[in-house]
PDB file of C-alpha atoms in Angstrom:
ATOM      1  CA  UNK A   1      -0.017  -0.108   0.040  1.00 91.00           C
ATOM      2  CA  UNK A   2       1.368   3.483  -0.837  1.00 96.00           C
ATOM      3  CA  UNK A   3       2.068   5.902   1.982  1.00 98.00           C
ATOM      4  CA  UNK A   4      -0.243   8.751   2.352  1.00 98.00           C
ATOM      5  CA  UNK A   5       1.467  12.043   2.543  1.00 98.00           C
ATOM      6  CA  UNK A   6      -0.375  15.158   3.749  1.00 98.00           C
ATOM      7  CA  UNK A   7       0.306  18.410   1.871  1.00 98.00           C
ATOM      8  CA  UNK A   8      -1.314  21.423   3.662  1.00 98.00           C
ATOM      9  CA  UNK A   9      -2.993  23.739   1.212  1.00 96.00           C
ATOM     10  CA  UNK A  10      -2.760  27.528   0.813  1.00 92.00           C
ATOM     11  CA  UNK A  11      -5.670  29.853   0.103  1.00 88.00           C
ATOM     12  CA  UNK A  12      -5.516  31.616  -3.198  1.00 89.00           C
ATOM     13  CA  UNK A  13      -7.725  32.834  -5.988  1.00 89.00           C
ATOM     14  CA  UNK A  14      -8.441  31.255  -9.170  1.00 89.00           C
ATOM     15  CA  UNK A  15      -6.935  33.252 -12.195  1.00 89.00           C
ATOM     16  CA  UNK A  16      -9.675  34.964 -14.342  1.00 88.00           C
ATOM     17  CA  UNK A  17     -12.634  34.390 -12.127  1.00 92.00           C
ATOM     18  CA  UNK A  18     -10.811  35.336  -8.854  1.00 91.00           C
ATOM     19  CA  UNK A  19     -12.770  32.692  -7.045  1.00 94.00           C
ATOM     20  CA  UNK A  20     -11.376  31.642  -3.687  1.00 90.00           C
ATOM     21  CA  UNK A  21      -9.629  28.259  -3.759  1.00 88.00           C
ATOM     22  CA  UNK A  22      -7.325  26.071  -1.612  1.00 91.00           C
ATOM     23  CA  UNK A  23      -4.324  24.436  -3.410  1.00 89.00           C
ATOM     24  CA  UNK A  24      -0.623  23.900  -3.650  1.00 92.00           C
ATOM     25  CA  UNK A  25       1.947  23.677  -6.398  1.00 92.00           C
ATOM     26  CA  UNK A  26       1.428  20.672  -8.714  1.00 94.00           C
ATOM     27  CA  UNK A  27       5.262  20.005  -8.587  1.00 96.00           C
ATOM     28  CA  UNK A  28       4.935  18.941  -4.964  1.00 97.00           C
ATOM     29  CA  UNK A  29       2.018  16.632  -5.633  1.00 97.00           C
ATOM     30  CA  UNK A  30       3.730  14.964  -8.580  1.00 97.00           C
ATOM     31  CA  UNK A  31       7.000  14.585  -6.705  1.00 97.00           C
ATOM     32  CA  UNK A  32       5.310  12.750  -3.895  1.00 98.00           C
ATOM     33  CA  UNK A  33       3.415  10.504  -6.497  1.00 97.00           C
ATOM     34  CA  UNK A  34       6.670   9.998  -8.377  1.00 98.00           C
ATOM     35  CA  UNK A  35       8.362   8.860  -5.057  1.00 97.00           C
ATOM     36  CA  UNK A  36       5.653   6.155  -4.582  1.00 98.00           C
ATOM     37  CA  UNK A  37       3.533   8.206  -2.207  1.00 98.00           C
ATOM     38  CA  UNK A  38      -0.254   9.184  -2.519  1.00 98.00           C
ATOM     39  CA  UNK A  39      -0.628  12.931  -1.986  1.00 98.00           C
ATOM     40  CA  UNK A  40      -3.443  14.090   0.229  1.00 97.00           C
ATOM     41  CA  UNK A  41      -4.159  17.821   0.010  1.00 97.00           C
ATOM     42  CA  UNK A  42      -5.221  19.238   3.394  1.00 97.00           C
ATOM     43  CA  UNK A  43      -7.427  22.261   3.298  1.00 95.00           C
ATOM     44  CA  UNK A  44      -7.691  25.137   5.794  1.00 94.00           C
ATOM     45  CA  UNK A  45     -10.540  23.785   7.984  1.00 93.00           C
ATOM     46  CA  UNK A  46     -12.789  26.142   9.890  1.00 93.00           C
ATOM     47  CA  UNK A  47     -12.243  23.876  12.844  1.00 95.00           C
ATOM     48  CA  UNK A  48      -8.831  22.626  13.251  1.00 95.00           C
ATOM     49  CA  UNK A  49      -9.763  19.912  15.768  1.00 95.00           C
ATOM     50  CA  UNK A  50     -11.226  17.925  12.783  1.00 95.00           C
ATOM     51  CA  UNK A  51      -7.686  17.279  11.773  1.00 96.00           C
ATOM     52  CA  UNK A  52      -7.681  14.596  14.582  1.00 95.00           C
ATOM     53  CA  UNK A  53      -9.819  12.401  12.213  1.00 96.00           C
ATOM     54  CA  UNK A  54      -7.259  12.944   9.268  1.00 96.00           C
ATOM     55  CA  UNK A  55      -3.838  13.108  10.577  1.00 97.00           C
ATOM     56  CA  UNK A  56      -3.635   9.502  12.148  1.00 97.00           C
ATOM     57  CA  UNK A  57      -4.398   8.125   8.724  1.00 97.00           C
ATOM     58  CA  UNK A  58      -1.180   9.792   7.128  1.00 98.00           C
ATOM     59  CA  UNK A  59       2.250   8.372   6.900  1.00 98.00           C
ATOM     60  CA  UNK A  60       4.177  11.624   6.433  1.00 98.00           C
ATOM     61  CA  UNK A  61       3.788  15.424   5.935  1.00 98.00           C
ATOM     62  CA  UNK A  62       5.197  17.646   3.258  1.00 98.00           C
ATOM     63  CA  UNK A  63       5.378  21.297   4.248  1.00 98.00           C
ATOM     64  CA  UNK A  64       5.869  23.163   1.062  1.00 97.00           C
ATOM     65  CA  UNK A  65       7.126  26.609  -0.194  1.00 94.00           C
ATOM     66  CA  UNK A  66       4.868  29.606  -0.038  1.00 91.00           C
ATOM     67  CA  UNK A  67       4.422  33.011   1.490  1.00 91.00           C
ATOM     68  CA  UNK A  68       6.226  34.406   4.534  1.00 92.00           C
ATOM     69  CA  UNK A  69       5.610  33.571   7.899  1.00 94.00           C
ATOM     70  CA  UNK A  70       4.002  36.047  10.455  1.00 93.00           C
ATOM     71  CA  UNK A  71       7.027  37.817  11.975  1.00 93.00           C
ATOM     72  CA  UNK A  72       5.394  37.938  15.417  1.00 92.00           C
ATOM     73  CA  UNK A  73       5.603  34.056  15.597  1.00 94.00           C
ATOM     74  CA  UNK A  74       9.342  34.360  16.208  1.00 93.00           C
ATOM     75  CA  UNK A  75       9.327  37.517  18.234  1.00 91.00           C
ATOM     76  CA  UNK A  76      10.067  40.070  15.349  1.00 88.00           C
ATOM     77  CA  UNK A  77       8.412  42.989  13.784  1.00 88.00           C
ATOM     78  CA  UNK A  78       7.361  42.584  10.160  1.00 88.00           C
ATOM     79  CA  UNK A  79      10.277  44.075   8.009  1.00 83.00           C
ATOM     80  CA  UNK A  80       9.126  46.561   5.041  1.00 79.00           C
ATOM     81  CA  UNK A  81      10.396  44.046   2.519  1.00 78.00           C
ATOM     82  CA  UNK A  82       8.450  41.070   3.883  1.00 77.00           C
ATOM     83  CA  UNK A  83       5.367  40.000   1.885  1.00 77.00           C
ATOM     84  CA  UNK A  84       1.975  39.650   3.573  1.00 83.00           C
ATOM     85  CA  UNK A  85       1.629  36.614   5.703  1.00 90.00           C
ATOM     86  CA  UNK A  86      -1.463  34.382   6.208  1.00 93.00           C
ATOM     87  CA  UNK A  87      -2.081  33.754   9.891  1.00 94.00           C
ATOM     88  CA  UNK A  88      -4.589  30.978   9.018  1.00 95.00           C
ATOM     89  CA  UNK A  89      -2.037  29.084   6.978  1.00 96.00           C
ATOM     90  CA  UNK A  90       0.632  29.630   9.829  1.00 97.00           C
ATOM     91  CA  UNK A  91      -2.020  28.141  12.369  1.00 96.00           C
ATOM     92  CA  UNK A  92      -2.802  25.137  10.092  1.00 97.00           C
ATOM     93  CA  UNK A  93       0.812  24.241   9.549  1.00 98.00           C
ATOM     94  CA  UNK A  94       1.880  24.694  13.176  1.00 97.00           C
ATOM     95  CA  UNK A  95      -1.023  22.600  14.233  1.00 97.00           C
ATOM     96  CA  UNK A  96       0.017  19.788  11.821  1.00 98.00           C
ATOM     97  CA  UNK A  97       3.570  20.154  12.849  1.00 98.00           C
ATOM     98  CA  UNK A  98       2.807  19.845  16.549  1.00 97.00           C
ATOM     99  CA  UNK A  99       0.779  16.623  15.902  1.00 97.00           C
ATOM    100  CA  UNK A 100       3.352  15.146  13.604  1.00 97.00           C
ATOM    101  CA  UNK A 101       6.399  15.767  15.621  1.00 96.00           C
ATOM    102  CA  UNK A 102       4.660  14.495  18.905  1.00 97.00           C
ATOM    103  CA  UNK A 103       3.726  11.268  16.961  1.00 97.00           C
ATOM    104  CA  UNK A 104       7.262  10.947  15.477  1.00 97.00           C
ATOM    105  CA  UNK A 105       5.791  11.145  11.972  1.00 97.00           C
ATOM    106  CA  UNK A 106       8.211  11.789   9.014  1.00 97.00           C
ATOM    107  CA  UNK A 107       8.188  15.481   7.868  1.00 98.00           C
ATOM    108  CA  UNK A 108       9.697  17.286   5.147  1.00 98.00           C
ATOM    109  CA  UNK A 109       9.921  20.957   4.900  1.00 98.00           C
ATOM    110  CA  UNK A 110      10.883  22.831   1.641  1.00 97.00           C
ATOM    111  CA  UNK A 111      11.473  26.536   1.792  1.00 94.00           C
ATOM    112  CA  UNK A 112       8.701  28.056   3.748  1.00 95.00           C
ATOM    113  CA  UNK A 113       8.023  24.672   5.203  1.00 97.00           C
ATOM    114  CA  UNK A 114      11.602  24.497   6.513  1.00 97.00           C
ATOM    115  CA  UNK A 115      11.285  28.014   7.901  1.00 95.00           C
ATOM    116  CA  UNK A 116       7.931  27.104   9.560  1.00 97.00           C
ATOM    117  CA  UNK A 117       9.571  24.032  11.206  1.00 98.00           C
ATOM    118  CA  UNK A 118      12.468  26.196  12.417  1.00 97.00           C
ATOM    119  CA  UNK A 119      10.136  28.767  13.955  1.00 97.00           C
ATOM    120  CA  UNK A 120       7.915  26.063  15.434  1.00 97.00           C
ATOM    121  CA  UNK A 121      10.873  24.636  17.328  1.00 97.00           C
ATOM    122  CA  UNK A 122      12.010  27.988  18.589  1.00 96.00           C
ATOM    123  CA  UNK A 123      14.225  29.275  15.765  1.00 95.00           C
ATOM    124  CA  UNK A 124      14.421  32.714  14.366  1.00 91.00           C
ATOM    125  CA  UNK A 125      14.418  34.090  10.786  1.00 90.00           C
ATOM    126  CA  UNK A 126      16.142  36.957   8.883  1.00 86.00           C
ATOM    127  CA  UNK A 127      13.375  38.439   6.906  1.00 85.00           C
ATOM    128  CA  UNK A 128      15.799  40.450   4.678  1.00 76.00           C
ATOM    129  CA  UNK A 129      19.448  38.995   4.805  1.00 78.00           C
ATOM    130  CA  UNK A 130      20.885  42.140   3.096  1.00 80.00           C
ATOM    131  CA  UNK A 131      19.784  44.460   5.839  1.00 78.00           C
ATOM    132  CA  UNK A 132      19.560  42.178   8.809  1.00 74.00           C
ATOM    133  CA  UNK A 133      22.721  40.074   8.632  1.00 78.00           C
TER     134      UNK A 133
END
């Protein structure tokens, strides 16, 4: 049986119609599929406690690239060069990370995903390396 790999979705708008959607980059989905896994997209639920029904069924989590994390999560002020964050996405991913790490589930963070895991585990980020490092 193929392992089920959860991929949290981001909020976006469909080009043209501007209808609100949840989604993620196809490249991540196809990479999981090519590696033998079955990608499961996890939408932003209104009630995150409902994740308790889904997460135990998964075999791993892929935290993908995307928008900036909210600077207050690592004790910083938003830098002028930082893009807008999505607090709902931050909460979704940190909720999933909390569960996955507690359950010793395999996780992979790519770009934003690695930054989120760093912040979740108490790390800090440079928002603009040129001016802050």
